[in-house]
CSV table of C-alpha atoms in Angstrom, one decimal:
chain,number,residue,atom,x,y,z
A,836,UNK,CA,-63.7,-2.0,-55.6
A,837,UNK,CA,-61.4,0.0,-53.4
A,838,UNK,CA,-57.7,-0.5,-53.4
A,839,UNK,CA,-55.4,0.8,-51.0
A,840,UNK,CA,-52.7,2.5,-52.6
A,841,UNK,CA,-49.2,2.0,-50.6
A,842,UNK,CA,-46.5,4.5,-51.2
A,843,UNK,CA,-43.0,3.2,-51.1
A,844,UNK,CA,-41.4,5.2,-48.3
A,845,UNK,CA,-38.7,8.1,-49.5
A,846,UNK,CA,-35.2,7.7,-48.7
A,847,UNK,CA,-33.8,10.1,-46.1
A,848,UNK,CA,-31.5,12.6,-47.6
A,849,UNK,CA,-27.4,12.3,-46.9
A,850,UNK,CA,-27.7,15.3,-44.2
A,851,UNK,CA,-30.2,13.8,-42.0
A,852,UNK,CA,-28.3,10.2,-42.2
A,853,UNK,CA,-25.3,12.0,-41.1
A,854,UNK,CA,-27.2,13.9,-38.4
A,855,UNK,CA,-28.7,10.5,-37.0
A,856,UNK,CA,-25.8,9.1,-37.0
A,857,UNK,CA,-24.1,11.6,-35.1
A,858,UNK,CA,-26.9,11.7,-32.4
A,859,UNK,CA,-27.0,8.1,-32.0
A,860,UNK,CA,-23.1,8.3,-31.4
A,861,UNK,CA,-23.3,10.9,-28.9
A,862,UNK,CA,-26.2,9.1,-27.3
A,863,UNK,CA,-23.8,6.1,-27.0
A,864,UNK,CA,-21.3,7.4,-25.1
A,865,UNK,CA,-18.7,6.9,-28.4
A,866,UNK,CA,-17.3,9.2,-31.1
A,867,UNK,CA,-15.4,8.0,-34.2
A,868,UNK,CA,-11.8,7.2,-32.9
A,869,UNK,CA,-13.2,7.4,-29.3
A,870,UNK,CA,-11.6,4.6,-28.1
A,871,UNK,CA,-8.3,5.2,-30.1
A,872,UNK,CA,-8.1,8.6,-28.2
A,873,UNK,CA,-8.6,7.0,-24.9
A,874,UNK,CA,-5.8,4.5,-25.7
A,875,UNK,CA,-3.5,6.6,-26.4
A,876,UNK,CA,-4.3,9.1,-23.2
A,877,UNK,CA,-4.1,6.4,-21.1
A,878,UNK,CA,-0.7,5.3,-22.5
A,879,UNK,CA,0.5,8.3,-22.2
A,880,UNK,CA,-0.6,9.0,-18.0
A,881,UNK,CA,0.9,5.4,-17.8
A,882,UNK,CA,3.9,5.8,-19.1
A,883,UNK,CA,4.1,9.6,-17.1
A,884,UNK,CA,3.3,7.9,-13.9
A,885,UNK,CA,5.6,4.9,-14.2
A,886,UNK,CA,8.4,7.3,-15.9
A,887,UNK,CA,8.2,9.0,-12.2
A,888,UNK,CA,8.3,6.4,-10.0
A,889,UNK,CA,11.5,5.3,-11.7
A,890,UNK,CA,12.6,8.3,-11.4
A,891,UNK,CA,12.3,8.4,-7.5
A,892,UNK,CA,13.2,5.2,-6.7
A,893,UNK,CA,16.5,5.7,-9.2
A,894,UNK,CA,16.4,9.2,-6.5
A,895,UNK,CA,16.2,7.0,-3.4
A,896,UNK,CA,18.1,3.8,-4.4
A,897,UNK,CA,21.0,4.9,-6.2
A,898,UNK,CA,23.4,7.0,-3.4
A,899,UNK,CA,23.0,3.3,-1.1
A,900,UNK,CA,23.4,1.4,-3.6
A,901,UNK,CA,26.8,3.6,-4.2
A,902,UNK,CA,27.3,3.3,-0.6
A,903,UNK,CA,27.4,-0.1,-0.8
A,904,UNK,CA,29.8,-0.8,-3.7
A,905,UNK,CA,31.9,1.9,-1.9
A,906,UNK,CA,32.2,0.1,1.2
A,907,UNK,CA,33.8,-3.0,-0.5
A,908,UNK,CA,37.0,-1.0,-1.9
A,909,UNK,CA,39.9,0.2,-0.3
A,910,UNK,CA,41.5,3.6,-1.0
A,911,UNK,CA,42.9,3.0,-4.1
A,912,UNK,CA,39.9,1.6,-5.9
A,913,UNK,CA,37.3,4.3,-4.2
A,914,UNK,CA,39.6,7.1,-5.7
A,915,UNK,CA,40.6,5.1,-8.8
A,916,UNK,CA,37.6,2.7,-10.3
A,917,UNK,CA,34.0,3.8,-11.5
A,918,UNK,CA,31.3,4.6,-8.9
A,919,UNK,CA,29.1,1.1,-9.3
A,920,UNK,CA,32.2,-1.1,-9.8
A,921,UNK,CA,33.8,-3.7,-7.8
A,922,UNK,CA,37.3,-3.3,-6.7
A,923,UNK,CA,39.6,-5.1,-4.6
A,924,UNK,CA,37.2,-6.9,-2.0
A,925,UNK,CA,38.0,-4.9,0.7
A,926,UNK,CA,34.7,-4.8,3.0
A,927,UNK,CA,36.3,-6.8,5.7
A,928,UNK,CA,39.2,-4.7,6.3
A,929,UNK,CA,36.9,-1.4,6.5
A,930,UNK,CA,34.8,-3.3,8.8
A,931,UNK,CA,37.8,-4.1,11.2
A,932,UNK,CA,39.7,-0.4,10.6
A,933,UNK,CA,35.6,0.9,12.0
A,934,UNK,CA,35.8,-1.8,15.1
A,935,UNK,CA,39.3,-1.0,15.8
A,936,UNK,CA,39.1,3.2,15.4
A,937,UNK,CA,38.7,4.9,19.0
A,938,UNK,CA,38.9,2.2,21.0
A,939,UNK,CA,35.1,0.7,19.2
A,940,UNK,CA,33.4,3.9,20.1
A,941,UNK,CA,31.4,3.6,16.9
A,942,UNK,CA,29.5,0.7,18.6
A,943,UNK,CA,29.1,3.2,21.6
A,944,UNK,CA,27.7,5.9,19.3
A,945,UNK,CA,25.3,3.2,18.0
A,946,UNK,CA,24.0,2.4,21.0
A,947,UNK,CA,23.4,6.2,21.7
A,948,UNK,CA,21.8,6.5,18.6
A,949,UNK,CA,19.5,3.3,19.4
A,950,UNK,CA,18.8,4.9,22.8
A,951,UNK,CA,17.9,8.5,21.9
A,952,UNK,CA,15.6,7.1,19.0
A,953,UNK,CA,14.1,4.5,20.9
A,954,UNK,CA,13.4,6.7,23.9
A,955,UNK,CA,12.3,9.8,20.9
A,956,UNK,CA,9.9,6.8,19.3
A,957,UNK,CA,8.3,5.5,21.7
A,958,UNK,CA,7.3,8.0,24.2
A,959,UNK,CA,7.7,11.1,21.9
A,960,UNK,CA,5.2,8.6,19.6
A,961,UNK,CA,2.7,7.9,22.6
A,962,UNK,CA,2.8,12.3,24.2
A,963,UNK,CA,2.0,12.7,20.3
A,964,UNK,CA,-1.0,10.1,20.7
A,965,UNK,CA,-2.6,11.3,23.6
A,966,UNK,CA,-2.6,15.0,22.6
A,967,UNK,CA,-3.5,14.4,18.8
A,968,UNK,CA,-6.2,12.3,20.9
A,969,UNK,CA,-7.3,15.2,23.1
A,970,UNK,CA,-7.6,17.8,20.8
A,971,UNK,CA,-9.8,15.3,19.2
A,972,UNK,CA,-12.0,14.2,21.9
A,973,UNK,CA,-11.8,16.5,24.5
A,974,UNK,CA,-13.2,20.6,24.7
A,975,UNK,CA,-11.2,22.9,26.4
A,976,UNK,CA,-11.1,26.4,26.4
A,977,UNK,CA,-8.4,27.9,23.9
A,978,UNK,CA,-8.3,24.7,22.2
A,979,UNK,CA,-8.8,26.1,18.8
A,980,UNK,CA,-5.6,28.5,19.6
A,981,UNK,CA,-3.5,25.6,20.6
A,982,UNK,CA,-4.0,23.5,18.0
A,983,UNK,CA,-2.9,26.7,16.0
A,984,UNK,CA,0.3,26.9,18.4
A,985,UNK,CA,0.7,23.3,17.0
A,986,UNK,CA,0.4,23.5,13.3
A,987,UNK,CA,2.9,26.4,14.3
A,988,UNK,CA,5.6,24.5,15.6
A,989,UNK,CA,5.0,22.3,11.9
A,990,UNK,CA,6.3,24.7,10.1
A,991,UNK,CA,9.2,25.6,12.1
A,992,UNK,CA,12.2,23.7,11.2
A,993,UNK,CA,14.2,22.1,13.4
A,994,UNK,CA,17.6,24.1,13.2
A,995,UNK,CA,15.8,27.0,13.9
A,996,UNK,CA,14.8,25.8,17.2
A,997,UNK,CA,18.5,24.4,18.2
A,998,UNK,CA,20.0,27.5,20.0
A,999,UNK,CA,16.9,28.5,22.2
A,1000,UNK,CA,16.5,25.1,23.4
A,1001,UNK,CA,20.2,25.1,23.9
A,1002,UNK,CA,20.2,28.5,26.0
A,1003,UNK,CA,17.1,27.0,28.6
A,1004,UNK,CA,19.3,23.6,28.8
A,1005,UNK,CA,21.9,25.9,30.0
A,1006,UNK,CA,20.0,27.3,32.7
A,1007,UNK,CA,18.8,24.0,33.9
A,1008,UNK,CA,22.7,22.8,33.7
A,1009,UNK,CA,21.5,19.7,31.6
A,1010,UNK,CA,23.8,20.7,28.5
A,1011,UNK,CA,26.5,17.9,27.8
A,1012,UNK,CA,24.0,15.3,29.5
A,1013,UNK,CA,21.9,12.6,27.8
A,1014,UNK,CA,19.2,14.8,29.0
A,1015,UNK,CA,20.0,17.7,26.7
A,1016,UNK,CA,18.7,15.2,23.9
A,1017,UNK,CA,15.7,12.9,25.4
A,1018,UNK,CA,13.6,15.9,26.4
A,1019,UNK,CA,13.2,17.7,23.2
A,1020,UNK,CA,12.5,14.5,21.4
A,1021,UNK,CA,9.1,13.9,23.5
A,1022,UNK,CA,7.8,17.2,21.2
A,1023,UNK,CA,6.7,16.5,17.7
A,1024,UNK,CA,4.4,18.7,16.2
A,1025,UNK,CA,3.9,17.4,13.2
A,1026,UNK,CA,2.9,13.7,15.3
A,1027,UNK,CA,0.2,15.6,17.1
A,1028,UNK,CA,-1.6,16.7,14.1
A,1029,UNK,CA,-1.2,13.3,12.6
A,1030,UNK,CA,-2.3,11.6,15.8
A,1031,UNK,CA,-5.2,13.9,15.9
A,1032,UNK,CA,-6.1,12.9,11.8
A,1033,UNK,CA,-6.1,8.9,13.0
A,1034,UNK,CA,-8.4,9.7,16.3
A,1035,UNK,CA,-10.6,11.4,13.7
A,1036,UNK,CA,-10.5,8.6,11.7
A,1037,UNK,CA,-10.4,5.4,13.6
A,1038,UNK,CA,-11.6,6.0,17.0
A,1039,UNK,CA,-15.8,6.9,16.4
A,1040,UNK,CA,-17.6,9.0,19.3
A,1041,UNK,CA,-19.9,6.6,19.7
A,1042,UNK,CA,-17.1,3.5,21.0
A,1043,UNK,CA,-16.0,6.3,23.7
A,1044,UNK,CA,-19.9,7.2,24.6
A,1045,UNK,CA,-20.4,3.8,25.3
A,1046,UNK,CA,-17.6,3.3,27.3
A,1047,UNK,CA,-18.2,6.3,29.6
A,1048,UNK,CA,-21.5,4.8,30.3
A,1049,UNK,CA,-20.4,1.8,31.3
A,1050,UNK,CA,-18.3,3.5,33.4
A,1051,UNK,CA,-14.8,4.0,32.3
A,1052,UNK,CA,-13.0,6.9,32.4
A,1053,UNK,CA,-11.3,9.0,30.1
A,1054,UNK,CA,-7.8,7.8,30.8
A,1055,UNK,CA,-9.0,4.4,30.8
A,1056,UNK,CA,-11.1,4.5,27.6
A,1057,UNK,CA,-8.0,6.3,26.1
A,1058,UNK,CA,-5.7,3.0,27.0
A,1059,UNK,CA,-8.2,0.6,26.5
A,1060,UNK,CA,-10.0,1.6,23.3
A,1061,UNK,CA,-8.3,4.7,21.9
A,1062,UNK,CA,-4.7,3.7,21.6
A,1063,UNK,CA,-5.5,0.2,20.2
A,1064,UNK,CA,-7.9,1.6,17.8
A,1065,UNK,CA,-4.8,4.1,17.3
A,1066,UNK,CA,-2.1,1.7,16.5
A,1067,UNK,CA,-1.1,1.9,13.0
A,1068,UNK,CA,-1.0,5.9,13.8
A,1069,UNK,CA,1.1,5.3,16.5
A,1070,UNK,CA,3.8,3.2,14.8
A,1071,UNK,CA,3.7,5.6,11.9
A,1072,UNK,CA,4.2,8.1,14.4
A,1073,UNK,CA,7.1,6.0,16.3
A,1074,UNK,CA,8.8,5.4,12.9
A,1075,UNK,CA,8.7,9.2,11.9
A,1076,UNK,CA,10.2,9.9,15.6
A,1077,UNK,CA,13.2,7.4,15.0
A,1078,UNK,CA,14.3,8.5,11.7
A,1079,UNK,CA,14.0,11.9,12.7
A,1080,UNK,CA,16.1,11.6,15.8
A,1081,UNK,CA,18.3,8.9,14.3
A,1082,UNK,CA,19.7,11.4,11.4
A,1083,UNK,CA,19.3,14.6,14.1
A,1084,UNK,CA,22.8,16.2,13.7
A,1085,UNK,CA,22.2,20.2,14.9
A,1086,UNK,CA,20.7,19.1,18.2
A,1087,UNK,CA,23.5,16.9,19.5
A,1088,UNK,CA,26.2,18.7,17.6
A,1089,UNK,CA,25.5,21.8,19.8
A,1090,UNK,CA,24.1,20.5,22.6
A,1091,UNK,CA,27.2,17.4,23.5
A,1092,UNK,CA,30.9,18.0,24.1
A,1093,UNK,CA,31.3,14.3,25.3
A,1094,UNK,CA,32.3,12.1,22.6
A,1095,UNK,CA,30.9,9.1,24.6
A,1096,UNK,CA,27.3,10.6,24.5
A,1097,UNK,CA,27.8,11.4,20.6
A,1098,UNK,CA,25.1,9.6,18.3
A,1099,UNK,CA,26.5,8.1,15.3
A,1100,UNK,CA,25.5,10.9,12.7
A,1101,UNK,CA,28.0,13.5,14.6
A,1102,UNK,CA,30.7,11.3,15.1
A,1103,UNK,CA,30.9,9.5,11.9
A,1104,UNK,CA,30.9,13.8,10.6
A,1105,UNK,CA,33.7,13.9,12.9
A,1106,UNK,CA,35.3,10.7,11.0
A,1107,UNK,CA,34.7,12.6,8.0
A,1108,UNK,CA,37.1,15.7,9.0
A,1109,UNK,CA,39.8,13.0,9.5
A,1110,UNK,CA,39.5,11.9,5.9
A,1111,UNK,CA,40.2,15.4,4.5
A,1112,UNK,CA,43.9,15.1,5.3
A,1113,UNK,CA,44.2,11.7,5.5
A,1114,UNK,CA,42.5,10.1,2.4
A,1115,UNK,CA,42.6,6.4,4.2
A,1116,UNK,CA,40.1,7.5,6.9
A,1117,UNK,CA,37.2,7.7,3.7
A,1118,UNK,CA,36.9,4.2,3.3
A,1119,UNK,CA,36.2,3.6,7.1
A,1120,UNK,CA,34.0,6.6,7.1
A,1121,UNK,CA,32.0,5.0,3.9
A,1122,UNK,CA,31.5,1.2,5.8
A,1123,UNK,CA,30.8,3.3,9.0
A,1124,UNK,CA,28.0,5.1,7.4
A,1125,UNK,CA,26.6,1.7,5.5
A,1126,UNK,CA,26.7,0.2,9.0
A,1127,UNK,CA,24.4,2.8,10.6
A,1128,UNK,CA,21.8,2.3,8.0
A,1129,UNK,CA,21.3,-0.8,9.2
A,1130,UNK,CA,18.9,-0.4,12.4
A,1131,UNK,CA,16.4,2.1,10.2
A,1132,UNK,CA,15.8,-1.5,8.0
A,1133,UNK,CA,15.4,-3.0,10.4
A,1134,UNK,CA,12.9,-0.7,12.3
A,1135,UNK,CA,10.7,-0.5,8.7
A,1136,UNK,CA,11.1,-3.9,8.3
A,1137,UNK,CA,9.8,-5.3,11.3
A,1138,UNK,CA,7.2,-2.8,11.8
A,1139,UNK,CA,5.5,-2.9,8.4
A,1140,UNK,CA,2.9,-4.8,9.0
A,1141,UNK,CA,1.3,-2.5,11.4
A,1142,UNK,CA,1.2,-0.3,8.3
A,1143,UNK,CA,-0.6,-3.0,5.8
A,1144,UNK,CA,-3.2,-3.5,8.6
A,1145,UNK,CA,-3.8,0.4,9.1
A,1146,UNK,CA,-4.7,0.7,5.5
A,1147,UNK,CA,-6.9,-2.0,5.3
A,1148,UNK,CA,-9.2,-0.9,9.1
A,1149,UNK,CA,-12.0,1.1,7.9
A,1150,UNK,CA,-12.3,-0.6,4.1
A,1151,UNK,CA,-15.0,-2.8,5.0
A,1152,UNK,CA,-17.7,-1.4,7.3
């Protein structure tokens, strides 16, 4: 009779247990204290990322909310009470003293103000469109080189540019004129390049192909399918433009003699000088400059929509 001896199989030694289970753990994906690590990394990049947006919005929030508590004190409690405290209620009387200074012509500045940004929005925002557009669509000789003008002009700041465009609005006799203010405003450099990053984005080739056979042409198919396609560019463009001319203060400060053609950022500065002798002007100065915040809310307010919708196109194809 033949029997079939069956050995009992050996246990594996400690090393090679340890060595399985050390291969099996990096085939998983998991070490020992793995998920422990990640834990505490990602408290740590939410607790850095959420440590700097307090930070900024403390950054952005803080001087208006000063400005605010400011605005409700008179003389005597802006000098003589803490920064975020409430004083004598005193926000009515500033308003009047700001109505009743110069005759109202803080209302006139205003309304400069909501004329030179206006005009610098909208049709600075749309000859930023339709060039970002056209160094997008169209080919044209140089256009490499222009563009390179254009990311130029970026980096230039604004000051810089003050006296030589006062100088040629001195040989056209425009200085001291509206005029000295509305033309530079139609040039943006920095809304040409972005206009030209949303034609690349949001208006394809093909759209404009089909358009030119059916027979439209290219300032047509610009109006008709480009700037729509364009809009949340434009807006962002427009919003740019009016808070940039809005708080311009070397342009009109060098260009304008007239206080009736003043914005409201040089006059309220002129305001200001009147307070260093005469420490009553500051609370009047403070409600004046609380006042002028209020068309920039406005203009983010009511055009904030356009900029939910513009990032959402393109998410779903």
């Amino acid at each position: 009779m033949i029997t079939e001896t069956v050995s009992a199989p050996s246990r594996p030694s400690a090393g090679v247990a340890r060595r399985k289970h050390d291969d099996g753990s990096r085939r998983g994906g998991k070490r020992p204290g793995g998920n422990r690590l990640s834990r505490e990394g990602g408290f740590a990049s939410a607790f850095t990322v959420n440590a700097l947006l307090v930070l900024g919005c403390a950054y952005m929030v803080l001087p208006v909310l000063w400005l605010f508590f400011a605005a409700t004190k008179d003389t005597a409690d802006l000098y003589g009470t803490p920064a975020y405290s409430l004083g004598r209620f005193a926000f009515v009387e500033n308003i009047a003293a700001v109505i009743g200074q110069d005759g109202g012509i803080f209302f006139r500045w205003m309304g400069n103000s909501v004329l030179y940004a206006g005009f610098g929005a909208v049709l600075g925002g749309l000859v930023s469109v339709m060039a970002g557009y056209a160094f997008d669509k169209f080919q044209f000789r140089g256009k490499k080189a222009w563009f390179g003008f254009v990311l130029l002009g970026v980096l230039i700041p604004n000051t810089a540019t003050v006296l030589p465009m006062y100088l040629l609005a001195s040989v056209f006799s425009i200085t001291n004129t509206v005029w000295a203010i509305l033309i530079p405003v139609l040039c943006n450099p920095f809304g040409v390049y972005l206009a030209r990053v949303y034609s690349s984005s949001y208006v394809p080739d093909e759209t404009l192909e089909a358009a030119r056979v059916d027979g439209a042409g290219p300032v047509r198919s610009f109006f008709s399918l480009g700037l729509p396609m364009m809009m949340p560019g434009f807006i962002t463009i427009a919003l740019f433009q009016f808070v940039g001319v809005w708080n311009n203060f070397m342009l009109p400060l060098v260009m304008l003699q007239d206080q009736q053609l003043l914005p409201v950022s040089v006059g309220i500065s002129i305001w200001q000088g009147y307070s260093v002798p005469q420490p009553e002007f500051s609370p009047m100065v403070i409600t004046a400059s609380l006042l002028s915040v209020i068309p920039l809310l406005i203009a983010f307010i009511m055009l904030q929509r356009f900029w939910k919708s513009g990032l959402t196109t393109g998410s779903v194809k």
